[in-house]
Amino acid sequence: MSSTDSHETVEATVRRVPRYGVFMGIGVVLGIIAAGILTMVGGYEPSQALDVIYPPSQVFGFALLWTVPIGLALGGVVAIILERVARRHDRVVRVDHETIIESD
């Protein structure tokens, strides 16, 4: 069994990139919290058009339809901004690239 080694030194760019899913998830959680707050501070008077009183759970659901997508989008925008800021701190490093091929 013999092996051949290939060794070279190359340059690579190292940078820190935020995880978009984490920021968007935090935005969703903040949207849910905002919907809860809006539900708690909202009034439950009868509707002018239909003379219906909407229950708090339905108001919460309607609020979620607006606050969750807004939180998701804002989380993504924050991640993009942080990526642009982190791009300024890129650094170039030298790395050893080795390839080992074993043959039987």
GROMACS .gro file of N, CA and C in nm:
model
  312
    1MET      N    1   0.085  -0.117   0.000
    1MET     CA    2   0.000   0.000   0.000
    1MET      C    3   0.089   0.122   0.000
    2SER      N    4   0.076   0.206  -0.099
    2SER     CA    5   0.156   0.327  -0.108
    2SER      C    6   0.063   0.448  -0.104
    3SER      N    7   0.119   0.559  -0.061
    3SER     CA    8   0.039   0.681  -0.057
    3SER      C    9   0.119   0.794  -0.119
    4THR      N   10   0.047   0.884  -0.184
    4THR     CA   11   0.111   1.001  -0.242
    4THR      C   12   0.056   1.124  -0.173
    5ASP      N   13   0.145   1.216  -0.143
    5ASP     CA   14   0.105   1.338  -0.075
    5ASP      C   15   0.120   1.457  -0.169
    6SER      N   16   0.023   1.543  -0.166
    6SER     CA   17   0.029   1.669  -0.240
    6SER      C   18   0.013   1.780  -0.137
    7HIS      N   19   0.107   1.872  -0.135
    7HIS     CA   20   0.109   1.976  -0.032
    7HIS      C   21   0.126   2.111  -0.100
    8GLU      N   22   0.038   2.204  -0.068
    8GLU     CA   23   0.051   2.340  -0.120
    8GLU      C   24  -0.003   2.439  -0.017
    9THR      N   25   0.047   2.560  -0.022
    9THR     CA   26   0.001   2.666   0.067
    9THR      C   27  -0.083   2.763  -0.015
   10VAL      N   28  -0.205   2.789   0.033
   10VAL     CA   29  -0.297   2.878  -0.038
   10VAL      C   30  -0.347   2.984   0.059
   11GLU      N   31  -0.403   3.090   0.003
   11GLU     CA   32  -0.461   3.196   0.085
   11GLU      C   33  -0.612   3.178   0.092
   12ALA      N   34  -0.668   3.203   0.209
   12ALA     CA   35  -0.813   3.192   0.230
   12ALA      C   36  -0.860   3.314   0.309
   13THR      N   37  -0.983   3.352   0.286
   13THR     CA   38  -1.042   3.464   0.358
   13THR      C   39  -1.125   3.410   0.473
   14VAL      N   40  -1.102   3.465   0.592
   14VAL     CA   41  -1.175   3.424   0.712
   14VAL      C   42  -1.263   3.542   0.753
   15ARG      N   43  -1.391   3.514   0.771
   15ARG     CA   44  -1.481   3.619   0.817
   15ARG      C   45  -1.592   3.557   0.899
   16ARG      N   46  -1.646   3.638   0.987
   16ARG     CA   47  -1.757   3.595   1.071
   16ARG      C   48  -1.887   3.634   1.003
   17VAL      N   49  -1.978   3.539   0.992
   17VAL     CA   50  -2.106   3.562   0.927
   17VAL      C   51  -2.217   3.526   1.025
   18PRO      N   52  -2.315   3.614   1.045
   18PRO     CA   53  -2.424   3.580   1.137
   18PRO      C   54  -2.512   3.469   1.079
   19ARG      N   55  -2.572   3.393   1.167
   19ARG     CA   56  -2.665   3.289   1.124
   19ARG      C   57  -2.802   3.352   1.104
   20TYR      N   58  -2.846   3.351   0.978
   20TYR     CA   59  -2.971   3.418   0.943
   20TYR      C   60  -3.090   3.356   1.015
   21GLY      N   61  -3.091   3.224   1.026
   21GLY     CA   62  -3.203   3.156   1.090
   21GLY      C   63  -3.223   3.199   1.234
   22VAL      N   64  -3.113   3.220   1.306
   22VAL     CA   65  -3.123   3.263   1.445
   22VAL      C   66  -3.185   3.402   1.453
   23PHE      N   67  -3.138   3.493   1.371
   23PHE     CA   68  -3.192   3.630   1.375
   23PHE      C   69  -3.338   3.632   1.331
   24MET      N   70  -3.373   3.554   1.231
   24MET     CA   71  -3.512   3.551   1.186
   24MET      C   72  -3.601   3.484   1.291
   25GLY      N   73  -3.549   3.382   1.358
   25GLY     CA   74  -3.624   3.319   1.466
   25GLY      C   75  -3.649   3.414   1.582
   26ILE      N   76  -3.547   3.493   1.616
   26ILE     CA   77  -3.564   3.594   1.721
   26ILE      C   78  -3.670   3.696   1.678
   27GLY      N   79  -3.670   3.733   1.551
   27GLY     CA   80  -3.772   3.825   1.500
   27GLY      C   81  -3.912   3.767   1.511
   28VAL      N   82  -3.927   3.637   1.485
   28VAL     CA   83  -4.057   3.572   1.498
   28VAL      C   84  -4.102   3.573   1.644
   29VAL      N   85  -4.010   3.541   1.735
   29VAL     CA   86  -4.044   3.541   1.878
   29VAL      C   87  -4.085   3.681   1.922
   30LEU      N   88  -4.012   3.781   1.878
   30LEU     CA   89  -4.049   3.919   1.912
   30LEU      C   90  -4.183   3.958   1.852
   31GLY      N   91  -4.214   3.905   1.733
   31GLY     CA   92  -4.346   3.930   1.672
   31GLY      C   93  -4.457   3.867   1.753
   32ILE      N   94  -4.434   3.747   1.806
   32ILE     CA   95  -4.535   3.682   1.890
   32ILE      C   96  -4.556   3.761   2.019
   33ILE      N   97  -4.446   3.808   2.077
   33ILE     CA   98  -4.457   3.889   2.199
   33ILE      C   99  -4.533   4.018   2.170
   34ALA      N  100  -4.503   4.081   2.057
   34ALA     CA  101  -4.573   4.204   2.020
   34ALA      C  102  -4.722   4.178   2.000
   35ALA      N  103  -4.757   4.064   1.939
   35ALA     CA  104  -4.899   4.031   1.921
   35ALA      C  105  -4.967   4.011   2.055
   36GLY      N  106  -4.896   3.949   2.149
   36GLY     CA  107  -4.953   3.932   2.283
   36GLY      C  108  -4.977   4.065   2.352
   37ILE      N  109  -4.882   4.155   2.339
   37ILE     CA  110  -4.897   4.287   2.400
   37ILE      C  111  -5.013   4.363   2.336
   38LEU      N  112  -5.021   4.358   2.204
   38LEU     CA  113  -5.132   4.426   2.135
   38LEU      C  114  -5.266   4.366   2.176
   39THR      N  115  -5.270   4.235   2.198
   39THR     CA  116  -5.394   4.171   2.240
   39THR      C  117  -5.434   4.216   2.380
   40MET      N  118  -5.335   4.229   2.469
   40MET     CA  119  -5.366   4.268   2.607
   40MET      C  120  -5.412   4.412   2.619
   41VAL      N  121  -5.355   4.502   2.537
   41VAL     CA  122  -5.391   4.643   2.550
   41VAL      C  123  -5.509   4.682   2.461
   42GLY      N  124  -5.553   4.590   2.375
   42GLY     CA  125  -5.663   4.622   2.284
   42GLY      C  126  -5.797   4.626   2.354
   43GLY      N  127  -5.888   4.697   2.295
   43GLY     CA  128  -6.024   4.706   2.347
   43GLY      C  129  -6.112   4.601   2.281
   44TYR      N  130  -6.216   4.558   2.351
   44TYR     CA  131  -6.305   4.456   2.298
   44TYR      C  132  -6.449   4.507   2.291
   45GLU      N  133  -6.464   4.620   2.225
   45GLU     CA  134  -6.597   4.675   2.206
   45GLU      C  135  -6.662   4.607   2.085
   46PRO      N  136  -6.793   4.610   2.077
   46PRO     CA  137  -6.860   4.551   1.960
   46PRO      C  138  -6.819   4.622   1.831
   47SER      N  139  -6.809   4.547   1.725
   47SER     CA  140  -6.773   4.602   1.595
   47SER      C  141  -6.884   4.695   1.546
   48GLN      N  142  -6.847   4.806   1.484
   48GLN     CA  143  -6.945   4.903   1.435
   48GLN      C  144  -7.026   4.845   1.319
   49ALA      N  145  -6.962   4.767   1.234
   49ALA     CA  146  -7.030   4.718   1.114
   49ALA      C  147  -7.115   4.595   1.143
   50LEU      N  148  -7.064   4.503   1.223
   50LEU     CA  149  -7.134   4.376   1.242
   50LEU      C  150  -7.194   4.358   1.380
   51ASP      N  151  -7.165   4.447   1.473
   51ASP     CA  152  -7.212   4.436   1.610
   51ASP      C  153  -7.170   4.302   1.672
   52VAL      N  154  -7.041   4.268   1.652
   52VAL     CA  155  -6.984   4.143   1.702
   52VAL      C  156  -6.867   4.177   1.794
   53ILE      N  157  -6.854   4.104   1.903
   53ILE     CA  158  -6.738   4.121   1.991
   53ILE      C  159  -6.640   4.008   1.959
   54TYR      N  160  -6.519   4.045   1.917
   54TYR     CA  161  -6.417   3.945   1.885
   54TYR      C  162  -6.349   3.897   2.013
   55PRO      N  163  -6.334   3.766   2.032
   55PRO     CA  164  -6.267   3.715   2.152
   55PRO      C  165  -6.116   3.743   2.146
   56PRO      N  166  -6.049   3.746   2.262
   56PRO     CA  167  -5.906   3.775   2.264
   56PRO      C  168  -5.822   3.677   2.182
   57SER      N  169  -5.861   3.552   2.176
   57SER     CA  170  -5.783   3.455   2.097
   57SER      C  171  -5.787   3.488   1.949
   58GLN      N  172  -5.901   3.535   1.901
   58GLN     CA  173  -5.912   3.573   1.761
   58GLN      C  174  -5.834   3.700   1.732
   59VAL      N  175  -5.837   3.794   1.824
   59VAL     CA  176  -5.759   3.917   1.809
   59VAL      C  177  -5.610   3.882   1.807
   60PHE      N  178  -5.569   3.789   1.894
   60PHE     CA  179  -5.429   3.745   1.896
   60PHE      C  180  -5.390   3.683   1.762
   61GLY      N  181  -5.476   3.600   1.706
   61GLY     CA  182  -5.449   3.538   1.576
   61GLY      C  183  -5.435   3.640   1.464
   62PHE      N  184  -5.525   3.738   1.464
   62PHE     CA  185  -5.517   3.844   1.363
   62PHE      C  186  -5.390   3.926   1.380
   63ALA      N  187  -5.353   3.953   1.504
   63ALA     CA  188  -5.230   4.029   1.529
   63ALA      C  189  -5.107   3.949   1.484
   64LEU      N  190  -5.111   3.817   1.503
   64LEU     CA  191  -4.999   3.734   1.458
   64LEU      C  192  -4.979   3.742   1.307
   65LEU      N  193  -5.089   3.757   1.233
   65LEU     CA  194  -5.079   3.765   1.088
   65LEU      C  195  -4.997   3.885   1.042
   66TRP      N  196  -4.988   3.987   1.125
   66TRP     CA  197  -4.911   4.106   1.091
   66TRP      C  198  -4.774   4.109   1.159
   67THR      N  199  -4.770   4.076   1.287
   67THR     CA  200  -4.646   4.096   1.363
   67THR      C  201  -4.540   3.990   1.333
   68VAL      N  202  -4.579   3.866   1.306
   68VAL     CA  203  -4.478   3.761   1.280
   68VAL      C  204  -4.404   3.787   1.148
   69PRO      N  205  -4.471   3.814   1.037
   69PRO     CA  206  -4.395   3.843   0.914
   69PRO      C  207  -4.308   3.969   0.926
   70ILE      N  208  -4.357   4.069   0.998
   70ILE     CA  209  -4.277   4.191   1.017
   70ILE      C  210  -4.154   4.159   1.100
   71GLY      N  211  -4.169   4.081   1.208
   71GLY     CA  212  -4.054   4.041   1.289
   71GLY      C  213  -3.957   3.955   1.212
   72LEU      N  214  -4.008   3.866   1.128
   72LEU     CA  215  -3.923   3.782   1.044
   72LEU      C  216  -3.839   3.867   0.948
   73ALA      N  217  -3.903   3.962   0.885
   73ALA     CA  218  -3.832   4.050   0.791
   73ALA      C  219  -3.730   4.138   0.862
   74LEU      N  220  -3.768   4.193   0.977
   74LEU     CA  221  -3.673   4.277   1.051
   74LEU      C  222  -3.553   4.197   1.100
   75GLY      N  223  -3.575   4.074   1.143
   75GLY     CA  224  -3.463   3.988   1.184
   75GLY      C  225  -3.368   3.962   1.068
   76GLY      N  226  -3.422   3.939   0.950
   76GLY     CA  227  -3.339   3.919   0.832
   76GLY      C  228  -3.261   4.044   0.795
   77VAL      N  229  -3.324   4.159   0.806
   77VAL     CA  230  -3.256   4.286   0.774
   77VAL      C  231  -3.142   4.311   0.873
   78VAL      N  232  -3.165   4.283   1.001
   78VAL     CA  233  -3.059   4.301   1.102
   78VAL      C  234  -2.942   4.208   1.071
   79ALA      N  235  -2.970   4.084   1.031
   79ALA     CA  236  -2.862   3.991   0.997
   79ALA      C  237  -2.784   4.039   0.875
   80ILE      N  238  -2.852   4.093   0.777
   80ILE     CA  239  -2.782   4.145   0.658
   80ILE      C  240  -2.693   4.263   0.696
   81ILE      N  241  -2.744   4.352   0.779
   81ILE     CA  242  -2.665   4.467   0.822
   81ILE      C  243  -2.542   4.421   0.900
   82LEU      N  244  -2.560   4.324   0.990
   82LEU     CA  245  -2.446   4.272   1.065
   82LEU      C  246  -2.344   4.203   0.975
   83GLU      N  247  -2.391   4.137   0.870
   83GLU     CA  248  -2.298   4.075   0.776
   83GLU      C  249  -2.216   4.182   0.703
   84ARG      N  250  -2.279   4.290   0.664
   84ARG     CA  251  -2.207   4.399   0.596
   84ARG      C  252  -2.103   4.462   0.688
   85VAL      N  253  -2.139   4.477   0.816
   85VAL     CA  254  -2.045   4.534   0.912
   85VAL      C  255  -1.928   4.437   0.935
   86ALA      N  256  -1.959   4.308   0.945
   86ALA     CA  257  -1.855   4.208   0.969
   86ALA      C  258  -1.763   4.191   0.848
   87ARG      N  259  -1.811   4.224   0.730
   87ARG     CA  260  -1.730   4.209   0.609
   87ARG      C  261  -1.608   4.302   0.612
   88ARG      N  262  -1.617   4.410   0.686
   88ARG     CA  263  -1.504   4.503   0.696
   88ARG      C  264  -1.387   4.440   0.772
   89HIS      N  265  -1.417   4.341   0.854
   89HIS     CA  266  -1.314   4.280   0.938
   89HIS      C  267  -1.264   4.149   0.880
   90ASP      N  268  -1.279   4.130   0.750
   90ASP     CA  269  -1.226   4.010   0.685
   90ASP      C  270  -1.075   4.008   0.697
   91ARG      N  271  -1.020   3.888   0.706
   91ARG     CA  272  -0.875   3.879   0.708
   91ARG      C  273  -0.833   3.762   0.619
   92VAL      N  274  -0.719   3.777   0.559
   92VAL     CA  275  -0.665   3.675   0.470
   92VAL      C  276  -0.558   3.598   0.547
   93VAL      N  277  -0.570   3.465   0.545
   93VAL     CA  278  -0.473   3.380   0.614
   93VAL      C  279  -0.415   3.282   0.514
   94ARG      N  280  -0.301   3.228   0.549
   94ARG     CA  281  -0.237   3.125   0.466
   94ARG      C  282  -0.266   2.991   0.530
   95VAL      N  283  -0.312   2.897   0.449
   95VAL     CA  284  -0.344   2.764   0.499
   95VAL      C  285  -0.271   2.660   0.416
   96ASP      N  286  -0.241   2.548   0.481
   96ASP     CA  287  -0.178   2.436   0.412
   96ASP      C  288  -0.286   2.344   0.361
   97HIS      N  289  -0.283   2.317   0.232
   97HIS     CA  290  -0.380   2.228   0.170
   97HIS      C  291  -0.308   2.099   0.134
   98GLU      N  292  -0.350   1.991   0.197
   98GLU     CA  293  -0.288   1.863   0.172
   98GLU      C  294  -0.389   1.766   0.112
   99THR      N  295  -0.342   1.687   0.017
   99THR     CA  296  -0.422   1.583  -0.041
   99THR      C  297  -0.344   1.453  -0.029
  100ILE      N  298  -0.404   1.356   0.038
  100ILE     CA  299  -0.340   1.227   0.055
  100ILE      C  300  -0.423   1.123  -0.017
  101ILE      N  301  -0.361   1.055  -0.111
  101ILE     CA  302  -0.428   0.951  -0.188
  101ILE      C  303  -0.361   0.819  -0.157
  102GLU      N  304  -0.439   0.726  -0.103
  102GLU     CA  305  -0.387   0.594  -0.074
  102GLU      C  306  -0.433   0.498  -0.180
  103SER      N  307  -0.343   0.416  -0.227
  103SER     CA  308  -0.379   0.317  -0.326
  103SER      C  309  -0.347   0.178  -0.271
  104ASP      N  310  -0.427   0.082  -0.306
  104ASP     CA  311  -0.407  -0.055  -0.256
  104ASP      C  312  -0.311  -0.131  -0.341
   0.00000   0.00000   0.00000
